[in-house]
Short mmCIF file of N, CA and C in Angstrom, two decimals:
data_model
loop_
_atom_site.label_atom_id
_atom_site.label_comp_id
_atom_site.label_asym_id
_atom_site.label_seq_id
_atom_site.Cartn_x
_atom_site.Cartn_y
_atom_site.Cartn_z
N MET A 26 -6.85 -12.75 -6.73
CA MET A 26 -6.25 -11.60 -6.06
C MET A 26 -7.28 -10.47 -6.00
N ILE A 27 -7.30 -9.77 -4.89
CA ILE A 27 -8.22 -8.64 -4.76
C ILE A 27 -7.74 -7.49 -5.64
N SER A 28 -8.60 -6.51 -5.86
CA SER A 28 -8.26 -5.37 -6.71
C SER A 28 -7.17 -4.51 -6.06
N ARG A 29 -6.56 -3.67 -6.87
CA ARG A 29 -5.52 -2.77 -6.36
C ARG A 29 -6.07 -1.91 -5.24
N ASP A 30 -7.22 -1.27 -5.46
CA ASP A 30 -7.76 -0.38 -4.44
C ASP A 30 -8.10 -1.13 -3.16
N ASP A 31 -8.61 -2.34 -3.28
CA ASP A 31 -8.88 -3.13 -2.07
C ASP A 31 -7.57 -3.44 -1.34
N PHE A 32 -6.53 -3.78 -2.07
CA PHE A 32 -5.23 -4.07 -1.44
C PHE A 32 -4.65 -2.82 -0.78
N VAL A 33 -4.73 -1.71 -1.46
CA VAL A 33 -4.17 -0.46 -0.95
C VAL A 33 -4.83 -0.04 0.36
N PHE A 34 -6.13 -0.27 0.48
CA PHE A 34 -6.86 0.18 1.66
C PHE A 34 -7.25 -0.96 2.60
N CYS A 35 -6.56 -2.09 2.46
CA CYS A 35 -6.77 -3.22 3.35
C CYS A 35 -6.17 -2.90 4.73
N VAL A 36 -6.96 -3.16 5.77
CA VAL A 36 -6.49 -2.89 7.13
C VAL A 36 -6.21 -4.18 7.90
N GLY A 37 -6.52 -5.31 7.30
CA GLY A 37 -6.28 -6.59 7.96
C GLY A 37 -7.03 -7.70 7.26
N TYR A 38 -7.03 -8.86 7.88
CA TYR A 38 -7.66 -10.05 7.29
C TYR A 38 -8.48 -10.77 8.34
N ASN A 39 -9.59 -11.33 7.89
CA ASN A 39 -10.41 -12.21 8.71
C ASN A 39 -10.52 -13.52 7.94
N GLY A 40 -9.69 -14.47 8.30
CA GLY A 40 -9.65 -15.72 7.53
C GLY A 40 -9.16 -15.45 6.13
N ASP A 41 -9.97 -15.81 5.14
CA ASP A 41 -9.59 -15.61 3.74
C ASP A 41 -10.22 -14.35 3.15
N THR A 42 -10.63 -13.41 3.99
CA THR A 42 -11.26 -12.18 3.53
C THR A 42 -10.44 -10.97 3.96
N ALA A 43 -10.15 -10.09 3.00
CA ALA A 43 -9.46 -8.84 3.31
C ALA A 43 -10.49 -7.84 3.84
N ILE A 44 -10.14 -7.16 4.92
CA ILE A 44 -11.00 -6.14 5.50
C ILE A 44 -10.52 -4.78 5.00
N ILE A 45 -11.43 -4.04 4.36
CA ILE A 45 -11.08 -2.81 3.66
C ILE A 45 -11.63 -1.60 4.42
N ASP A 46 -10.83 -0.54 4.50
CA ASP A 46 -11.28 0.74 5.05
C ASP A 46 -12.11 1.41 3.96
N GLY A 47 -13.42 1.24 4.03
CA GLY A 47 -14.31 1.74 2.99
C GLY A 47 -14.28 3.24 2.84
N LYS A 48 -14.16 3.97 3.94
CA LYS A 48 -14.13 5.44 3.88
C LYS A 48 -12.88 5.93 3.14
N ALA A 49 -11.73 5.38 3.50
CA ALA A 49 -10.48 5.79 2.83
C ALA A 49 -10.52 5.39 1.36
N LYS A 50 -11.04 4.20 1.07
CA LYS A 50 -11.12 3.74 -0.31
C LYS A 50 -11.99 4.69 -1.13
N LYS A 51 -13.12 5.09 -0.56
CA LYS A 51 -14.03 5.99 -1.28
C LYS A 51 -13.36 7.34 -1.54
N GLU A 52 -12.62 7.84 -0.56
CA GLU A 52 -12.01 9.17 -0.69
C GLU A 52 -10.77 9.18 -1.57
N PHE A 53 -9.95 8.13 -1.50
CA PHE A 53 -8.65 8.17 -2.16
C PHE A 53 -8.48 7.16 -3.29
N SER A 54 -9.51 6.40 -3.60
CA SER A 54 -9.45 5.40 -4.66
C SER A 54 -9.00 6.02 -5.98
N GLY A 55 -8.13 5.33 -6.67
CA GLY A 55 -7.70 5.79 -7.98
C GLY A 55 -6.47 6.68 -7.97
N LEU A 56 -6.02 7.12 -6.79
CA LEU A 56 -4.81 7.93 -6.75
C LEU A 56 -3.59 7.05 -7.03
N SER A 57 -2.60 7.62 -7.67
CA SER A 57 -1.37 6.90 -7.96
C SER A 57 -0.56 6.71 -6.68
N THR A 58 0.45 5.89 -6.78
CA THR A 58 1.35 5.67 -5.64
C THR A 58 1.91 6.99 -5.12
N MET A 59 2.42 7.80 -6.00
CA MET A 59 3.04 9.04 -5.56
C MET A 59 2.01 10.07 -5.09
N GLU A 60 0.81 10.06 -5.65
CA GLU A 60 -0.24 10.95 -5.15
C GLU A 60 -0.61 10.57 -3.71
N LEU A 61 -0.69 9.27 -3.44
CA LEU A 61 -0.97 8.82 -2.08
C LEU A 61 0.16 9.26 -1.14
N ALA A 62 1.40 9.08 -1.59
CA ALA A 62 2.56 9.47 -0.77
C ALA A 62 2.56 10.97 -0.48
N GLU A 63 2.26 11.76 -1.49
CA GLU A 63 2.24 13.22 -1.32
C GLU A 63 1.16 13.66 -0.34
N LYS A 64 0.11 12.87 -0.19
CA LYS A 64 -0.95 13.17 0.77
C LYS A 64 -0.61 12.64 2.17
N GLY A 65 0.55 12.01 2.30
CA GLY A 65 0.97 11.49 3.60
C GLY A 65 0.42 10.11 3.91
N LEU A 66 -0.17 9.46 2.93
CA LEU A 66 -0.73 8.12 3.11
C LEU A 66 0.34 7.09 2.75
N TYR A 67 1.38 7.03 3.57
CA TYR A 67 2.57 6.24 3.25
C TYR A 67 2.30 4.74 3.19
N ARG A 68 1.50 4.23 4.11
CA ARG A 68 1.20 2.79 4.09
C ARG A 68 0.44 2.44 2.81
N ALA A 69 -0.56 3.25 2.48
CA ALA A 69 -1.34 3.02 1.26
C ALA A 69 -0.45 3.16 0.02
N ALA A 70 0.42 4.15 0.03
CA ALA A 70 1.32 4.35 -1.11
C ALA A 70 2.27 3.17 -1.26
N PHE A 71 2.79 2.67 -0.14
CA PHE A 71 3.66 1.50 -0.22
C PHE A 71 2.89 0.30 -0.77
N ALA A 72 1.68 0.09 -0.27
CA ALA A 72 0.86 -1.02 -0.76
C ALA A 72 0.62 -0.89 -2.26
N SER A 73 0.39 0.31 -2.73
CA SER A 73 0.18 0.56 -4.16
C SER A 73 1.43 0.19 -4.96
N ALA A 74 2.58 0.61 -4.49
CA ALA A 74 3.84 0.29 -5.18
C ALA A 74 4.10 -1.21 -5.16
N LEU A 75 3.83 -1.85 -4.05
CA LEU A 75 4.03 -3.30 -3.93
C LEU A 75 3.10 -4.04 -4.89
N TYR A 76 1.85 -3.64 -4.94
CA TYR A 76 0.85 -4.29 -5.80
C TYR A 76 1.24 -4.15 -7.28
N SER A 77 1.83 -3.01 -7.63
CA SER A 77 2.18 -2.75 -9.04
C SER A 77 3.27 -3.69 -9.55
N LYS A 78 4.12 -4.17 -8.66
CA LYS A 78 5.26 -5.01 -9.03
C LYS A 78 6.19 -4.31 -10.02
N ASN A 79 6.20 -2.98 -9.96
CA ASN A 79 7.01 -2.16 -10.86
C ASN A 79 8.21 -1.64 -10.07
N PRO A 80 9.43 -2.11 -10.40
CA PRO A 80 10.61 -1.70 -9.64
C PRO A 80 10.85 -0.19 -9.64
N GLU A 81 10.55 0.49 -10.74
CA GLU A 81 10.75 1.94 -10.80
C GLU A 81 9.78 2.66 -9.87
N GLU A 82 8.55 2.19 -9.84
CA GLU A 82 7.55 2.79 -8.96
C GLU A 82 7.94 2.59 -7.49
N MET A 83 8.41 1.40 -7.17
CA MET A 83 8.84 1.12 -5.80
C MET A 83 10.03 1.99 -5.43
N LYS A 84 11.00 2.13 -6.33
CA LYS A 84 12.17 2.95 -6.04
C LYS A 84 11.76 4.40 -5.81
N ALA A 85 10.85 4.91 -6.64
CA ALA A 85 10.39 6.29 -6.47
C ALA A 85 9.74 6.48 -5.11
N PHE A 86 8.94 5.50 -4.69
CA PHE A 86 8.31 5.61 -3.37
C PHE A 86 9.35 5.55 -2.26
N ILE A 87 10.26 4.60 -2.34
CA ILE A 87 11.29 4.46 -1.30
C ILE A 87 12.11 5.75 -1.19
N ASP A 88 12.51 6.31 -2.32
CA ASP A 88 13.27 7.57 -2.30
C ASP A 88 12.47 8.69 -1.65
N PHE A 89 11.20 8.80 -2.02
CA PHE A 89 10.32 9.83 -1.46
C PHE A 89 10.17 9.64 0.05
N PHE A 90 9.89 8.41 0.46
CA PHE A 90 9.69 8.12 1.87
C PHE A 90 10.96 8.38 2.68
N ASN A 91 12.10 7.95 2.17
CA ASN A 91 13.36 8.19 2.87
C ASN A 91 13.60 9.68 3.08
N LYS A 92 13.32 10.47 2.07
CA LYS A 92 13.52 11.92 2.17
C LYS A 92 12.61 12.51 3.24
N LYS A 93 11.35 12.11 3.24
CA LYS A 93 10.38 12.65 4.20
C LYS A 93 10.65 12.17 5.63
N ALA A 94 11.02 10.90 5.77
CA ALA A 94 11.16 10.29 7.09
C ALA A 94 12.59 10.35 7.64
N GLY A 95 13.54 10.73 6.80
CA GLY A 95 14.93 10.76 7.24
C GLY A 95 15.49 9.37 7.46
N THR A 96 15.04 8.43 6.64
CA THR A 96 15.47 7.04 6.75
C THR A 96 16.33 6.65 5.56
N ASN A 97 16.84 5.43 5.59
CA ASN A 97 17.71 4.94 4.52
C ASN A 97 17.30 3.56 4.04
N TYR A 98 16.01 3.33 3.87
CA TYR A 98 15.55 2.03 3.37
C TYR A 98 15.99 1.85 1.92
N THR A 99 16.28 0.61 1.56
CA THR A 99 16.71 0.32 0.19
C THR A 99 15.89 -0.76 -0.48
N GLU A 100 15.14 -1.54 0.30
CA GLU A 100 14.41 -2.68 -0.27
C GLU A 100 12.96 -2.68 0.17
N ALA A 101 12.10 -3.17 -0.71
CA ALA A 101 10.67 -3.28 -0.40
C ALA A 101 10.43 -4.16 0.81
N SER A 102 11.24 -5.19 0.98
CA SER A 102 11.04 -6.10 2.12
C SER A 102 11.19 -5.37 3.46
N GLN A 103 12.05 -4.37 3.51
CA GLN A 103 12.21 -3.59 4.74
C GLN A 103 10.93 -2.81 5.05
N LEU A 104 10.33 -2.27 4.00
CA LEU A 104 9.11 -1.49 4.19
C LEU A 104 7.91 -2.40 4.42
N SER A 105 7.94 -3.60 3.87
CA SER A 105 6.87 -4.57 4.17
C SER A 105 6.82 -4.81 5.67
N ARG A 106 7.97 -4.96 6.26
CA ARG A 106 8.02 -5.18 7.71
C ARG A 106 7.58 -3.93 8.46
N LEU A 107 8.05 -2.76 8.03
CA LEU A 107 7.69 -1.51 8.69
C LEU A 107 6.18 -1.29 8.69
N PHE A 108 5.55 -1.46 7.53
CA PHE A 108 4.13 -1.18 7.38
C PHE A 108 3.23 -2.40 7.58
N SER A 109 3.82 -3.57 7.77
CA SER A 109 3.06 -4.83 7.88
C SER A 109 2.17 -5.04 6.66
N VAL A 110 2.76 -4.86 5.49
CA VAL A 110 2.04 -5.03 4.23
C VAL A 110 2.77 -6.08 3.40
N TYR A 111 2.06 -7.14 3.06
CA TYR A 111 2.62 -8.24 2.28
C TYR A 111 1.60 -8.65 1.23
N LEU A 112 2.09 -9.00 0.04
CA LEU A 112 1.18 -9.51 -0.99
C LEU A 112 0.64 -10.86 -0.54
N GLU A 113 -0.65 -11.01 -0.55
CA GLU A 113 -1.32 -12.24 -0.16
C GLU A 113 -2.23 -12.68 -1.30
N THR A 114 -2.44 -13.97 -1.41
CA THR A 114 -3.37 -14.49 -2.40
C THR A 114 -4.75 -14.56 -1.75
N ILE A 115 -5.44 -13.45 -1.78
CA ILE A 115 -6.77 -13.32 -1.18
C ILE A 115 -7.73 -12.95 -2.31
N SER A 116 -8.89 -13.58 -2.33
CA SER A 116 -9.83 -13.31 -3.41
C SER A 116 -11.11 -12.62 -2.95
N LYS A 117 -11.30 -12.48 -1.63
CA LYS A 117 -12.52 -11.85 -1.13
C LYS A 117 -12.16 -10.61 -0.32
N ALA A 118 -13.04 -9.62 -0.42
CA ALA A 118 -12.83 -8.38 0.33
C ALA A 118 -14.16 -7.92 0.92
N LYS A 119 -14.07 -7.31 2.08
CA LYS A 119 -15.26 -6.77 2.75
C LYS A 119 -14.91 -5.37 3.24
N ALA A 120 -15.70 -4.38 2.81
CA ALA A 120 -15.46 -3.00 3.23
C ALA A 120 -16.23 -2.70 4.50
N LEU A 121 -15.58 -2.02 5.41
CA LEU A 121 -16.22 -1.59 6.66
C LEU A 121 -16.28 -0.08 6.72
#
């Protein structure tokens, strides 16, 4: 599995390689899920919560996102579809 930061800033895949937004990773690497959300980086924040596999962290993000977006999501799977973010078994990453 790729690192948390690589997963959070992944913009897509080329075969078995995750393509990483190197600029965003450099600028925002190490921020917590909620710090990313507070900066308006909702896709990255969702990816962070998903990667953590922590139900409390995911709930906190969903609650925050619903309040900001005026939505009523209740499950991570709904946001996976919204943001097109899914946990994948990828071991290679390439930053662009």
